[in-house]
PDB file of C-alpha atoms in Angstrom:
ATOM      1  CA  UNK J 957      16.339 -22.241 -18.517  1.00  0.00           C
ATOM      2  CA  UNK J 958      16.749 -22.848 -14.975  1.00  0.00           C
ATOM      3  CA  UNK J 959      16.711 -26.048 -13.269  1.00  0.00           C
ATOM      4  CA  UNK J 960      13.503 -27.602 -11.570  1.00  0.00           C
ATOM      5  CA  UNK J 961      12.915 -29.750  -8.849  1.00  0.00           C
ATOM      6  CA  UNK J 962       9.789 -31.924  -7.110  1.00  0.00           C
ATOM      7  CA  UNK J 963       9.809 -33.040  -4.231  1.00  0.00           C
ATOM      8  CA  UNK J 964       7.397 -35.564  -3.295  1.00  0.00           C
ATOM      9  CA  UNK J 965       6.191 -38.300  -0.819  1.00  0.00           C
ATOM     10  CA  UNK J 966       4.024 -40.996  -1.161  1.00  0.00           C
ATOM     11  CA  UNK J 967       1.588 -42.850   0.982  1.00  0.00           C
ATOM     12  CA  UNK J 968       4.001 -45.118   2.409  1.00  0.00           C
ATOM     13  CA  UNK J 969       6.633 -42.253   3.209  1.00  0.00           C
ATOM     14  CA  UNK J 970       3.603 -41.005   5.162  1.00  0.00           C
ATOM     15  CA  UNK J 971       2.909 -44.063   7.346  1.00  0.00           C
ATOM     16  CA  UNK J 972       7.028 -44.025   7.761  1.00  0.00           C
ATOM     17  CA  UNK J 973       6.588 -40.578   9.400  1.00  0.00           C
ATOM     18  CA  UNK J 974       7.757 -38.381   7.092  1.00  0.00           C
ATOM     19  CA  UNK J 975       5.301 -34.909   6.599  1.00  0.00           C
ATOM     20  CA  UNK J 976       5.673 -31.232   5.480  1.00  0.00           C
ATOM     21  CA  UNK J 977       7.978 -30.620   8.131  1.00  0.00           C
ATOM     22  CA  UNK J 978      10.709 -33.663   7.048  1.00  0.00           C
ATOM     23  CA  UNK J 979      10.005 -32.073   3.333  1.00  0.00           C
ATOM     24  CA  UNK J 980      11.525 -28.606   4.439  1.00  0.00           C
ATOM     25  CA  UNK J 981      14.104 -30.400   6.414  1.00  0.00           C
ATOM     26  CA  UNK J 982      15.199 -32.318   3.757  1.00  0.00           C
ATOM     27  CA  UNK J 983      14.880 -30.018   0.772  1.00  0.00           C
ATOM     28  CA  UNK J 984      17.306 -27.297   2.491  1.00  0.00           C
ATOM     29  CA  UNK J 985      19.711 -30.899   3.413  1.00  0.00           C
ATOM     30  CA  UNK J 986      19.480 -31.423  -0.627  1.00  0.00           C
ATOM     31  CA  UNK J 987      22.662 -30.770  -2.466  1.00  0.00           C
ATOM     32  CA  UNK J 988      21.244 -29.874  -5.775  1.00  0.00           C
ATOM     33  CA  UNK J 989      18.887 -27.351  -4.432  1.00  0.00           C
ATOM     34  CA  UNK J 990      21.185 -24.279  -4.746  1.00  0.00           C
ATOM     35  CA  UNK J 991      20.752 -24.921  -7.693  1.00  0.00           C
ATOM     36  CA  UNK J 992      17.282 -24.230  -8.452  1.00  0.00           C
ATOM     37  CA  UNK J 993      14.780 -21.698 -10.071  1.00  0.00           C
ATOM     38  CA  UNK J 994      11.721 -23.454  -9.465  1.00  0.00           C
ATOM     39  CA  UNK J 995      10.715 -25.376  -6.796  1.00  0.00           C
ATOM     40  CA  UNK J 996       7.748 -28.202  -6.650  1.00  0.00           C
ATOM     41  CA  UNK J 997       6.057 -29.404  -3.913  1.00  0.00           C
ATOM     42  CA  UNK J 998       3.704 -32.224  -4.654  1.00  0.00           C
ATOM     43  CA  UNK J 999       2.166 -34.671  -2.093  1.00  0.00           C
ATOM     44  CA  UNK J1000       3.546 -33.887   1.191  1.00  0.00           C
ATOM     45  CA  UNK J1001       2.271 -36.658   3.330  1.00  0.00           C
ATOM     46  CA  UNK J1002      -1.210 -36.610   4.917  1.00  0.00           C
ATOM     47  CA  UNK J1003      -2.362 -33.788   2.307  1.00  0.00           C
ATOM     48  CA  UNK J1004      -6.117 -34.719   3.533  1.00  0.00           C
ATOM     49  CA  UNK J1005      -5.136 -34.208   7.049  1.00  0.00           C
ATOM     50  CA  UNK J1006      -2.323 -32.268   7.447  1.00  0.00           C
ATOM     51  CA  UNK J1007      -1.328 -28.718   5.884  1.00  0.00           C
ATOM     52  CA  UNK J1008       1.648 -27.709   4.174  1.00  0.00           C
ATOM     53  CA  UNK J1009       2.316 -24.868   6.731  1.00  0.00           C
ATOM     54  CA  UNK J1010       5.698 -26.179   7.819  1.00  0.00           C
ATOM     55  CA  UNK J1011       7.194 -25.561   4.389  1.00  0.00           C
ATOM     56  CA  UNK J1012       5.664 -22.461   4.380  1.00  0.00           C
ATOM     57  CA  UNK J1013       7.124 -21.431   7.469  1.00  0.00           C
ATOM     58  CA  UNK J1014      10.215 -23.091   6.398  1.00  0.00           C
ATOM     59  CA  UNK J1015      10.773 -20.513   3.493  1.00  0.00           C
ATOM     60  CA  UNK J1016       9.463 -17.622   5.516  1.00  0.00           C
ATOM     61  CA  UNK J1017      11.739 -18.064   8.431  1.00  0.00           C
ATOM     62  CA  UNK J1018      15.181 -18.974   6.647  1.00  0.00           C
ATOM     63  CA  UNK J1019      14.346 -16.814   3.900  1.00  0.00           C
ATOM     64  CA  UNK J1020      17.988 -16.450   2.879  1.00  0.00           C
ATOM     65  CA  UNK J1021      18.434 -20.264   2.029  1.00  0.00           C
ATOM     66  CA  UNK J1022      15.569 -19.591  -1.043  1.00  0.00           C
ATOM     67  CA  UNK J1023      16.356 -16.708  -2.730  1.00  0.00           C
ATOM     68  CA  UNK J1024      17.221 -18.541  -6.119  1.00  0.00           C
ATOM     69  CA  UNK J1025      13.836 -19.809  -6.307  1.00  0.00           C
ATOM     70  CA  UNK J1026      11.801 -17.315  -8.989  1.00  0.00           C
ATOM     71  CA  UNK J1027       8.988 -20.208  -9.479  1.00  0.00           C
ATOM     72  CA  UNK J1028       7.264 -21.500  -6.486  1.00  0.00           C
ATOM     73  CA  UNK J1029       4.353 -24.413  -7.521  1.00  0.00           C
ATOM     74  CA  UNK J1030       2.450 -25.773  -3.911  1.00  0.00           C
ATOM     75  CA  UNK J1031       0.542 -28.757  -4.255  1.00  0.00           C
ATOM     76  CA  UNK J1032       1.324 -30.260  -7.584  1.00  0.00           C
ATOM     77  CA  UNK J1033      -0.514 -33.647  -7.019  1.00  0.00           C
ATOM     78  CA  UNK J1034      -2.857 -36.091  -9.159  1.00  0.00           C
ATOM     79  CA  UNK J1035      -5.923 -37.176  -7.667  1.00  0.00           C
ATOM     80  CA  UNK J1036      -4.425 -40.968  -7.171  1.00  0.00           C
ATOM     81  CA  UNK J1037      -2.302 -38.943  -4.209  1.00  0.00           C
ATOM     82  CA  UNK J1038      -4.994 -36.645  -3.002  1.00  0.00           C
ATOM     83  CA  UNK J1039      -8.263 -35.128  -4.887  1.00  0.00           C
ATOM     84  CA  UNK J1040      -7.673 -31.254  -5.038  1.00  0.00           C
ATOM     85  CA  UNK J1041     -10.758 -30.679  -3.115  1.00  0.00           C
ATOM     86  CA  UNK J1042      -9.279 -32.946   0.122  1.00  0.00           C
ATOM     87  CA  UNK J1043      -5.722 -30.849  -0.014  1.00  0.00           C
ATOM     88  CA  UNK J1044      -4.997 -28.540   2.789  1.00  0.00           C
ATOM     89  CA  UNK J1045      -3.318 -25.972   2.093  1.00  0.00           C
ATOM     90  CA  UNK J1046      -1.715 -22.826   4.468  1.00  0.00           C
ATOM     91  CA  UNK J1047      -1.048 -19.141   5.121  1.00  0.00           C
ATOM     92  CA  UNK J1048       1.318 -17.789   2.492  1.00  0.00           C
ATOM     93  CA  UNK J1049       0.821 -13.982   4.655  1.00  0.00           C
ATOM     94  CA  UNK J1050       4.776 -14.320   5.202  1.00  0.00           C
ATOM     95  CA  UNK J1051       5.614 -15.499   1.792  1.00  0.00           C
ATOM     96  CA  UNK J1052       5.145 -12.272   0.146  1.00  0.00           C
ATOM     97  CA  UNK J1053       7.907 -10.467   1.700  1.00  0.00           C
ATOM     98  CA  UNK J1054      10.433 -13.776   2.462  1.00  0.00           C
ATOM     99  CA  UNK J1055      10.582 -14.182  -1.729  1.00  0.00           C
ATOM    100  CA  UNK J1056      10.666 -10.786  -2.829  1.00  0.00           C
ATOM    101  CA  UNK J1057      12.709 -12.326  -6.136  1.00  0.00           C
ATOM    102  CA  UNK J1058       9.196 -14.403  -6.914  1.00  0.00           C
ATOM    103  CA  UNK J1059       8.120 -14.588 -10.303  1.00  0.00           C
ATOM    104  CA  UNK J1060       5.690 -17.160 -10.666  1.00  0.00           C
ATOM    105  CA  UNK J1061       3.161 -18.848  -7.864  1.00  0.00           C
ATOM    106  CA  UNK J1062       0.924 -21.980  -8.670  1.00  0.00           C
ATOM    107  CA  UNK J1063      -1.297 -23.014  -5.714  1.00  0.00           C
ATOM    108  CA  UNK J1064      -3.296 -26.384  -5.641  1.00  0.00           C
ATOM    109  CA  UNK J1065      -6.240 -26.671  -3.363  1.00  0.00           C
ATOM    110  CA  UNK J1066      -7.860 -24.672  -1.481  1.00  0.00           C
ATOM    111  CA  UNK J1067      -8.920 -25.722   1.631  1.00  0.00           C
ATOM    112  CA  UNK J1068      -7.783 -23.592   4.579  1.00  0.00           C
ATOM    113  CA  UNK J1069      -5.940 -20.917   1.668  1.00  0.00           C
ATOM    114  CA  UNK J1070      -5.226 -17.790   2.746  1.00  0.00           C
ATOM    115  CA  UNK J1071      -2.920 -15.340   0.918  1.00  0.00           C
ATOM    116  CA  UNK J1072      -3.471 -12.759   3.734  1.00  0.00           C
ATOM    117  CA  UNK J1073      -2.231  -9.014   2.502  1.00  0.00           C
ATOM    118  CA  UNK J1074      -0.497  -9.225  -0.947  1.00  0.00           C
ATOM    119  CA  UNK J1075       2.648  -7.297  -1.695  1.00  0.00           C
ATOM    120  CA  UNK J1076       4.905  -8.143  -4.345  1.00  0.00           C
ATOM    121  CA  UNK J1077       6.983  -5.927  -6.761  1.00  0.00           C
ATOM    122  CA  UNK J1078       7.878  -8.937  -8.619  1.00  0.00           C
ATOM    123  CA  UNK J1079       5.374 -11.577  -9.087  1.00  0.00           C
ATOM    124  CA  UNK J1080       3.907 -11.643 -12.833  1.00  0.00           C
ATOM    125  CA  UNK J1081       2.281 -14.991 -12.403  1.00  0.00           C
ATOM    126  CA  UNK J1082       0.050 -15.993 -10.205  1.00  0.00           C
ATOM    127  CA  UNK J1083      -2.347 -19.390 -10.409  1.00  0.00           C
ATOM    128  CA  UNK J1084      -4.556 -21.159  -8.321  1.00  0.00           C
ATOM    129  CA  UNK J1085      -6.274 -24.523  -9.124  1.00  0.00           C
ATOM    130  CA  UNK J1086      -9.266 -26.083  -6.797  1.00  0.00           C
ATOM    131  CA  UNK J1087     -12.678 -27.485  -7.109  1.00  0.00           C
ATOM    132  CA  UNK J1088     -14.236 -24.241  -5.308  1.00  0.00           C
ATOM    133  CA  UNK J1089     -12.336 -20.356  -4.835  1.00  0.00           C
ATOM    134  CA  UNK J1090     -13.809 -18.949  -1.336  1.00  0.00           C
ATOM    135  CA  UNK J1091     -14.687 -15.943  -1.316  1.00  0.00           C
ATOM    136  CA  UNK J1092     -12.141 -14.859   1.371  1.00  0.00           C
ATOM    137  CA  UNK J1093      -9.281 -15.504  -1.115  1.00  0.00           C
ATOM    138  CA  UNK J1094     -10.963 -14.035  -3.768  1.00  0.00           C
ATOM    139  CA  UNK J1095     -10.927 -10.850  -1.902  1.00  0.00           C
ATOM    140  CA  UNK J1096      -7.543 -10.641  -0.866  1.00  0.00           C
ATOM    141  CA  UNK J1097      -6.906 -11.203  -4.576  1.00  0.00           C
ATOM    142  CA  UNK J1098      -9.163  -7.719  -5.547  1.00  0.00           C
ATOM    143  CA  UNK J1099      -6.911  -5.887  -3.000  1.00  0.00           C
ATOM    144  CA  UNK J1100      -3.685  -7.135  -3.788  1.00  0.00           C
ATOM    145  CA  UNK J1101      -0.466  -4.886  -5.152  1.00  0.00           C
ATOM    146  CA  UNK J1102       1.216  -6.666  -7.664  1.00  0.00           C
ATOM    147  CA  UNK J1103       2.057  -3.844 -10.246  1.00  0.00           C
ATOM    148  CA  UNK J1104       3.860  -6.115 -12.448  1.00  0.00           C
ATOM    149  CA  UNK J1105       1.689  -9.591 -12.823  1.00  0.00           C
ATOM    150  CA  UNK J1106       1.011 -10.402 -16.047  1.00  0.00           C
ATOM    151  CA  UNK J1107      -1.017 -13.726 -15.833  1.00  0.00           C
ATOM    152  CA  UNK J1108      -3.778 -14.344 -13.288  1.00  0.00           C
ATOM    153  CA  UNK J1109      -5.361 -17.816 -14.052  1.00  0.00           C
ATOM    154  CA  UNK J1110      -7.784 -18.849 -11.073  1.00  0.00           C
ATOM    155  CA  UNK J1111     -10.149 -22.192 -10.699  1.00  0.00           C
ATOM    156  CA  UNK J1112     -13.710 -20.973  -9.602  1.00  0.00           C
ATOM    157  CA  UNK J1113     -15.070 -24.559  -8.936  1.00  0.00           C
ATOM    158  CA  UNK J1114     -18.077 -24.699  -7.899  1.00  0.00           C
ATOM    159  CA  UNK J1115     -20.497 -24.244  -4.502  1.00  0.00           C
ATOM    160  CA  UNK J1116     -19.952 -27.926  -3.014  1.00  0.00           C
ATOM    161  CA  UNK J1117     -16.375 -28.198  -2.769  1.00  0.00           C
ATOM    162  CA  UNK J1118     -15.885 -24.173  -1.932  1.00  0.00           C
ATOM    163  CA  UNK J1119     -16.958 -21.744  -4.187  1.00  0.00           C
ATOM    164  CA  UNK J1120     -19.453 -19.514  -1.715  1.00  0.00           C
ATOM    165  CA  UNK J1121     -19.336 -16.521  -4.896  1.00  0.00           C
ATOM    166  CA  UNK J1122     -21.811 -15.860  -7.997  1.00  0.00           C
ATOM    167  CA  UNK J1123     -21.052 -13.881 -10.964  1.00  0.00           C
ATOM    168  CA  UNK J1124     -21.297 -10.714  -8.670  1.00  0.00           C
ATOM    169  CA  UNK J1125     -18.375 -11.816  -6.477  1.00  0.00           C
ATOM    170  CA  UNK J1126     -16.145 -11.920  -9.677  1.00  0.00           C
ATOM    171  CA  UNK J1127     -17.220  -8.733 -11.238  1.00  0.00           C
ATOM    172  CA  UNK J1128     -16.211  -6.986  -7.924  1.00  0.00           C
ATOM    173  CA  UNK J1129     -12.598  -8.573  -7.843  1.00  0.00           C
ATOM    174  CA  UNK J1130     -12.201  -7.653 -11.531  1.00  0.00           C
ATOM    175  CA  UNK J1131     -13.256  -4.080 -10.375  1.00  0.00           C
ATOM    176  CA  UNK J1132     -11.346  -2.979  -7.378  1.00  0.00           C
ATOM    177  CA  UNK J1133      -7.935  -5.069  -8.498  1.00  0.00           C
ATOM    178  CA  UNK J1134      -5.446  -3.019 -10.328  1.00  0.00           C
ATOM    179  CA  UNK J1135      -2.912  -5.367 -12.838  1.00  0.00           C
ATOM    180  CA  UNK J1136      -1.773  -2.840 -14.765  1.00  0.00           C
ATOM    181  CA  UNK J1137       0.844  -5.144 -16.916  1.00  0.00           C
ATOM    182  CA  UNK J1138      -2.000  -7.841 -16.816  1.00  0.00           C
ATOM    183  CA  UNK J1139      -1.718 -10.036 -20.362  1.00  0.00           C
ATOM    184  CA  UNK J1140      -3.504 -13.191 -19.467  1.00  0.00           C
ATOM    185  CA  UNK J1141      -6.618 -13.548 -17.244  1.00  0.00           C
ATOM    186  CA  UNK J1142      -8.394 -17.088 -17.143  1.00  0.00           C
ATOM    187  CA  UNK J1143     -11.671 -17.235 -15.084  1.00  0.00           C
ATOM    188  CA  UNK J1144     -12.309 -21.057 -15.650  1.00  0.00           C
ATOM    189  CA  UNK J1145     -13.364 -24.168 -14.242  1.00  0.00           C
ATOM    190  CA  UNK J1146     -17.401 -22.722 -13.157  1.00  0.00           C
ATOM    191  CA  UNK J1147     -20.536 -24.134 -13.513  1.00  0.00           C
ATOM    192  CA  UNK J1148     -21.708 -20.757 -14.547  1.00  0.00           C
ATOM    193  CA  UNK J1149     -18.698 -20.129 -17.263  1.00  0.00           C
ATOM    194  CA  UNK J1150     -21.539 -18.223 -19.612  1.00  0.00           C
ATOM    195  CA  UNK J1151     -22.449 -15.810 -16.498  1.00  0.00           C
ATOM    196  CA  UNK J1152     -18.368 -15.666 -15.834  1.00  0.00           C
ATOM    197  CA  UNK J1153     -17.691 -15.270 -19.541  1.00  0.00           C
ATOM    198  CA  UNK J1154     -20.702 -11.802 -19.562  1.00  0.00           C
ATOM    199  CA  UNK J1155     -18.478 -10.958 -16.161  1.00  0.00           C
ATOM    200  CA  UNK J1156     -14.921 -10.661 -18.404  1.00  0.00           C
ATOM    201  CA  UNK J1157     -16.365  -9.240 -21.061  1.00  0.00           C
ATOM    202  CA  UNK J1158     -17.225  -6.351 -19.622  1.00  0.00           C
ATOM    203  CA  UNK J1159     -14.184  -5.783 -17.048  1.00  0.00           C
ATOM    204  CA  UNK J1160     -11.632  -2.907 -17.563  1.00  0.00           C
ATOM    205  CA  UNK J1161      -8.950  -6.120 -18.380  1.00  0.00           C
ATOM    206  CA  UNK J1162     -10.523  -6.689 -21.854  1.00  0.00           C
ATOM    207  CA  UNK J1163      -9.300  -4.173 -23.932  1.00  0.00           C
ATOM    208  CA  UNK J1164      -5.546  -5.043 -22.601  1.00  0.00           C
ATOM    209  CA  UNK J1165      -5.342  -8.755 -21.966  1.00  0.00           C
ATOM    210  CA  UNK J1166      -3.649 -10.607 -25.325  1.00  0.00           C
ATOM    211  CA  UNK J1167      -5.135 -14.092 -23.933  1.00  0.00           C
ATOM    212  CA  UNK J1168      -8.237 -14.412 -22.623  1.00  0.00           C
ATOM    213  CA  UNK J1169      -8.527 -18.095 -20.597  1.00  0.00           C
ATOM    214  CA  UNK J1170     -12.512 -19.321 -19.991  1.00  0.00           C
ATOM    215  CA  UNK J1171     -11.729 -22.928 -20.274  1.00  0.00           C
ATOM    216  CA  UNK J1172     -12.841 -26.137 -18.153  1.00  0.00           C
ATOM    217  CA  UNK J1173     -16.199 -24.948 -17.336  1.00  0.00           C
ATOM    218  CA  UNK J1174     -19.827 -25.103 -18.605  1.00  0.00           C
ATOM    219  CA  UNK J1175     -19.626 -22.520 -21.635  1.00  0.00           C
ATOM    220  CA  UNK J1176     -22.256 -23.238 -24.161  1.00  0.00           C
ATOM    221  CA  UNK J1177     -23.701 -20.943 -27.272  1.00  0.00           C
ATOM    222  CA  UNK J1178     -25.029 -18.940 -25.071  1.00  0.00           C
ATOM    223  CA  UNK J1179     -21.397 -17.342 -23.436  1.00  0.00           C
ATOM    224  CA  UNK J1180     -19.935 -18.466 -26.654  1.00  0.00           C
ATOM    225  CA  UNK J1181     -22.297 -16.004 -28.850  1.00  0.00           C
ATOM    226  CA  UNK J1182     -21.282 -12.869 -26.458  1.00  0.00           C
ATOM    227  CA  UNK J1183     -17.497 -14.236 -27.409  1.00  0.00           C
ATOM    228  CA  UNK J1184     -18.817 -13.349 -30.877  1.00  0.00           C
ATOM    229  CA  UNK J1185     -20.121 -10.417 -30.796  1.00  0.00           C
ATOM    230  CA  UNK J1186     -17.101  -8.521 -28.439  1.00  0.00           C
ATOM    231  CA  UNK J1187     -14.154 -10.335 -29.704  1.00  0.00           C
ATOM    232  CA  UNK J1188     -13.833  -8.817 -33.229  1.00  0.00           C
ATOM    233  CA  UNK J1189     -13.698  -5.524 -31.869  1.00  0.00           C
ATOM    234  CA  UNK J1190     -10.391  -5.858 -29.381  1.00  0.00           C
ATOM    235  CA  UNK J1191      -7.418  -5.428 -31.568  1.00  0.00           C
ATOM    236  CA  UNK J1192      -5.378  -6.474 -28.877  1.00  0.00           C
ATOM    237  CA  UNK J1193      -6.473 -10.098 -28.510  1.00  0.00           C
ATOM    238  CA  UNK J1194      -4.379 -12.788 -29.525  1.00  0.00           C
ATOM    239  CA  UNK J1195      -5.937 -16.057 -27.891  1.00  0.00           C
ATOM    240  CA  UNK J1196      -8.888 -17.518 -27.038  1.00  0.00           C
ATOM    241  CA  UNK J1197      -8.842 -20.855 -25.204  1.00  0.00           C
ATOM    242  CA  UNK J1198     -12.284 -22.383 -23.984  1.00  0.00           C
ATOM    243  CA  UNK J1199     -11.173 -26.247 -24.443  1.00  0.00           C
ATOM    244  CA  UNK J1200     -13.444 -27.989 -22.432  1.00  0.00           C
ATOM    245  CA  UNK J1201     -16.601 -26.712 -23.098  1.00  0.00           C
ATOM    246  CA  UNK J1202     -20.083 -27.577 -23.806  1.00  0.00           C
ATOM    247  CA  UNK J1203     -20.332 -25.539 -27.858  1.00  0.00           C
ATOM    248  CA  UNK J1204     -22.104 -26.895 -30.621  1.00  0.00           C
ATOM    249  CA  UNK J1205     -20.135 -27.815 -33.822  1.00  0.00           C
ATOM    250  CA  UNK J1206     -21.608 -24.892 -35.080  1.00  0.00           C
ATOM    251  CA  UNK J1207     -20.495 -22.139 -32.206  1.00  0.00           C
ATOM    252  CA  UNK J1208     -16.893 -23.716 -32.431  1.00  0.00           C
ATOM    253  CA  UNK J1209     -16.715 -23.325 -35.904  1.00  0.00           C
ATOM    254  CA  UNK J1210     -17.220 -19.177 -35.391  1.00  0.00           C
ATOM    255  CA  UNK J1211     -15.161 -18.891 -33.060  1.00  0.00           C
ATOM    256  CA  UNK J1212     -12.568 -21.129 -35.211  1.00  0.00           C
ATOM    257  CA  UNK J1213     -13.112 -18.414 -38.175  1.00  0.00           C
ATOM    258  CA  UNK J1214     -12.030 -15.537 -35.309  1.00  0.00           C
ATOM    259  CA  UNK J1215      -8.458 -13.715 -36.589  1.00  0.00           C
ATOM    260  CA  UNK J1216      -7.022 -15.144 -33.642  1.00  0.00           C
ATOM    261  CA  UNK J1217      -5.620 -18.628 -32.249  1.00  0.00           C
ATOM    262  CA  UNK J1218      -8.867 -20.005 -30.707  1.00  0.00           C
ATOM    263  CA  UNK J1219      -8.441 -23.197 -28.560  1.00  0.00           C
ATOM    264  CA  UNK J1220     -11.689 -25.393 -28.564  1.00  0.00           C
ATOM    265  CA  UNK J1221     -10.630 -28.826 -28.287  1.00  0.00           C
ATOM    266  CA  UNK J1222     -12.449 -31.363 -25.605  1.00  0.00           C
ATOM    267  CA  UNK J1223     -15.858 -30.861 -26.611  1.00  0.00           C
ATOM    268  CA  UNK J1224     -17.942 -32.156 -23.696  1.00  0.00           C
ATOM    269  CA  UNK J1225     -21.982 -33.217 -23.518  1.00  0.00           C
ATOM    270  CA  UNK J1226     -24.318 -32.462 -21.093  1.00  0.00           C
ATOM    271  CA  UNK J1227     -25.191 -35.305 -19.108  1.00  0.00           C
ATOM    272  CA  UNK J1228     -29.290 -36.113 -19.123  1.00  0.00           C
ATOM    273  CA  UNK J1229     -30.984 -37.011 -15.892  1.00  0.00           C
ATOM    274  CA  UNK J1230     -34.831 -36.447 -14.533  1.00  0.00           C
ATOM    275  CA  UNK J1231     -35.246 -34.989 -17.487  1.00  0.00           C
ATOM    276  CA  UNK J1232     -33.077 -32.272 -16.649  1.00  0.00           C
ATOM    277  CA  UNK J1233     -29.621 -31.982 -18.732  1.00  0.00           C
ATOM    278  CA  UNK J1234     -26.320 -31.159 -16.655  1.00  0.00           C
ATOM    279  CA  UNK J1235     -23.140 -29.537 -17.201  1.00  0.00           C
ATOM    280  CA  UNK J1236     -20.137 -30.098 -15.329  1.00  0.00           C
ATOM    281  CA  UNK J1237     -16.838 -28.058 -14.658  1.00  0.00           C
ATOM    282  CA  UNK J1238     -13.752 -30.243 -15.239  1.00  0.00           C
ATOM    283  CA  UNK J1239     -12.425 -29.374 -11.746  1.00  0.00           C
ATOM    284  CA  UNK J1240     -14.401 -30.305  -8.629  1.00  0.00           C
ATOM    285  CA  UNK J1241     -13.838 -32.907  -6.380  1.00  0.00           C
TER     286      UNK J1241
END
């Protein structure tokens, strides 16, 4: 396995002066960072305020200096150094052909994301994490060509912290992409995971994904019932995980008694208020 890496400031290196563009400086100055596989880049200083477009740039413009790095991860921070709603992110447009040896992209946050036109003969993992998936990026994501990705895990959130989509806007990504070697799909992290779960269901990925990921959003019977009736019929499932979810003990005992490794730990409750009861995504601010 290949050796890993974060780099990270905290608040104080912040107020010392250091940023994204000291990170890049410094990482390429590091002596152990030949080598590397995977590189992580948590709180870059000012994460609220600033964007990490200088590392970015960095890795686009001396390309040659990162071509041992197969796992990229952006934004690996707690909420203690920056809530993923506040991070800023950048414009990976020049990434795609500066790392053609990429393997594996995580991105946290998602204000100001944009993955601009995807090309990659290489990438077979691809995540992004956030309180709320624009539309915009969700797009470029339907149009990308990534003939070899196997895993595709995105956070929907939900509408106040970025998520401008429905159930519609997901379908039509699911449509016009084309993941031919696609294994793993996770749609999580929605306030509407039983709309999103109906979405999946009925996509073209169903009958060749091995794990299907709808966790850390508001599934209840209702999106775990259509789980019930589709799943025994895909031979090539393997996994189900929907931990953190809103199932009765009943639901998760079906889906438990499925021929395949189900995952539904972190049983949630809906919270009561004005007489209404609520259901929250794990992900959001």
């Amino acid at each position: 396995m290949g050796k890993s890496k974060t780099y990270s400031y905290e608040y104080d290196d912040y107020e010392n002066g250091k940023n994204a563009e000291t990170m890049a400086e410094e990482i390429l100055a590091d002596p152990e960072f030949p080598e590397l596989e995977e590189l992580i880049i948590g709180g870059w200083g000012g994460e609220s305020e600033d964007s990490c477009q200088p590392i970015l740039d960095c890795i686009a413009e001396k390309a040659d200096r990162f071509r041992h790095i197969t796992k990229l991860f952006i934004g690996d921070m707690d909420y203690e150094t920056c809530e993923v709603s506040w991070i800023i992110q950048g414009d990976y447009s020049r990434l795609w052909k500066a790392m053609p040896q990429l393997k594996e992209l995580t991105i946290k946050g998602s204000n100001e994301l944009t993955l601009g036109t995807v090309e990659h003969d290489n990438l077979e993992s691809l995540t992004v994490i956030c309180g709320g998936l624009g539309k915009t990026v969700i797009e470029e994501i339907a149009k990308a060509k990534l003939p070899h990705l196997k895993k595709l895990l995105l956070y929907i959130g939900i509408e106040d912290y970025g998520f401008d989509g429905d159930a519609d806007t997901i379908r039509e990504m699911l449509a016009a992409s084309d993941f031919p070697e696609l294994t793993y799909l996770g749609i999580t992290d929605s306030e509407i995971q039983d709309e999103l779960t109906e979405v999946v269901l009925g996509s073209k990925y169903i009958g060749q994904i091995t794990t299907l990921d709808l966790s850390n959003g508001t599934l209840t019977d209702k999106g775990g019932q259509l789980l019930l009736e589709k799943l025994p019929g895909l031979t090539n499932m393997e996994k189900l995980d929907v931990h953190y979810h809103y199932l009765s003990d009943g639901m998760m005992k079906k889906l438990e008694e499925l021929s395949i490794a189900v995952d539904v730990s972190e049983q949630e409750e809906a919270e009561a208020w004005n007489g209404e009861l609520w259901y929250n995504a794990m992900l959001t601010e």
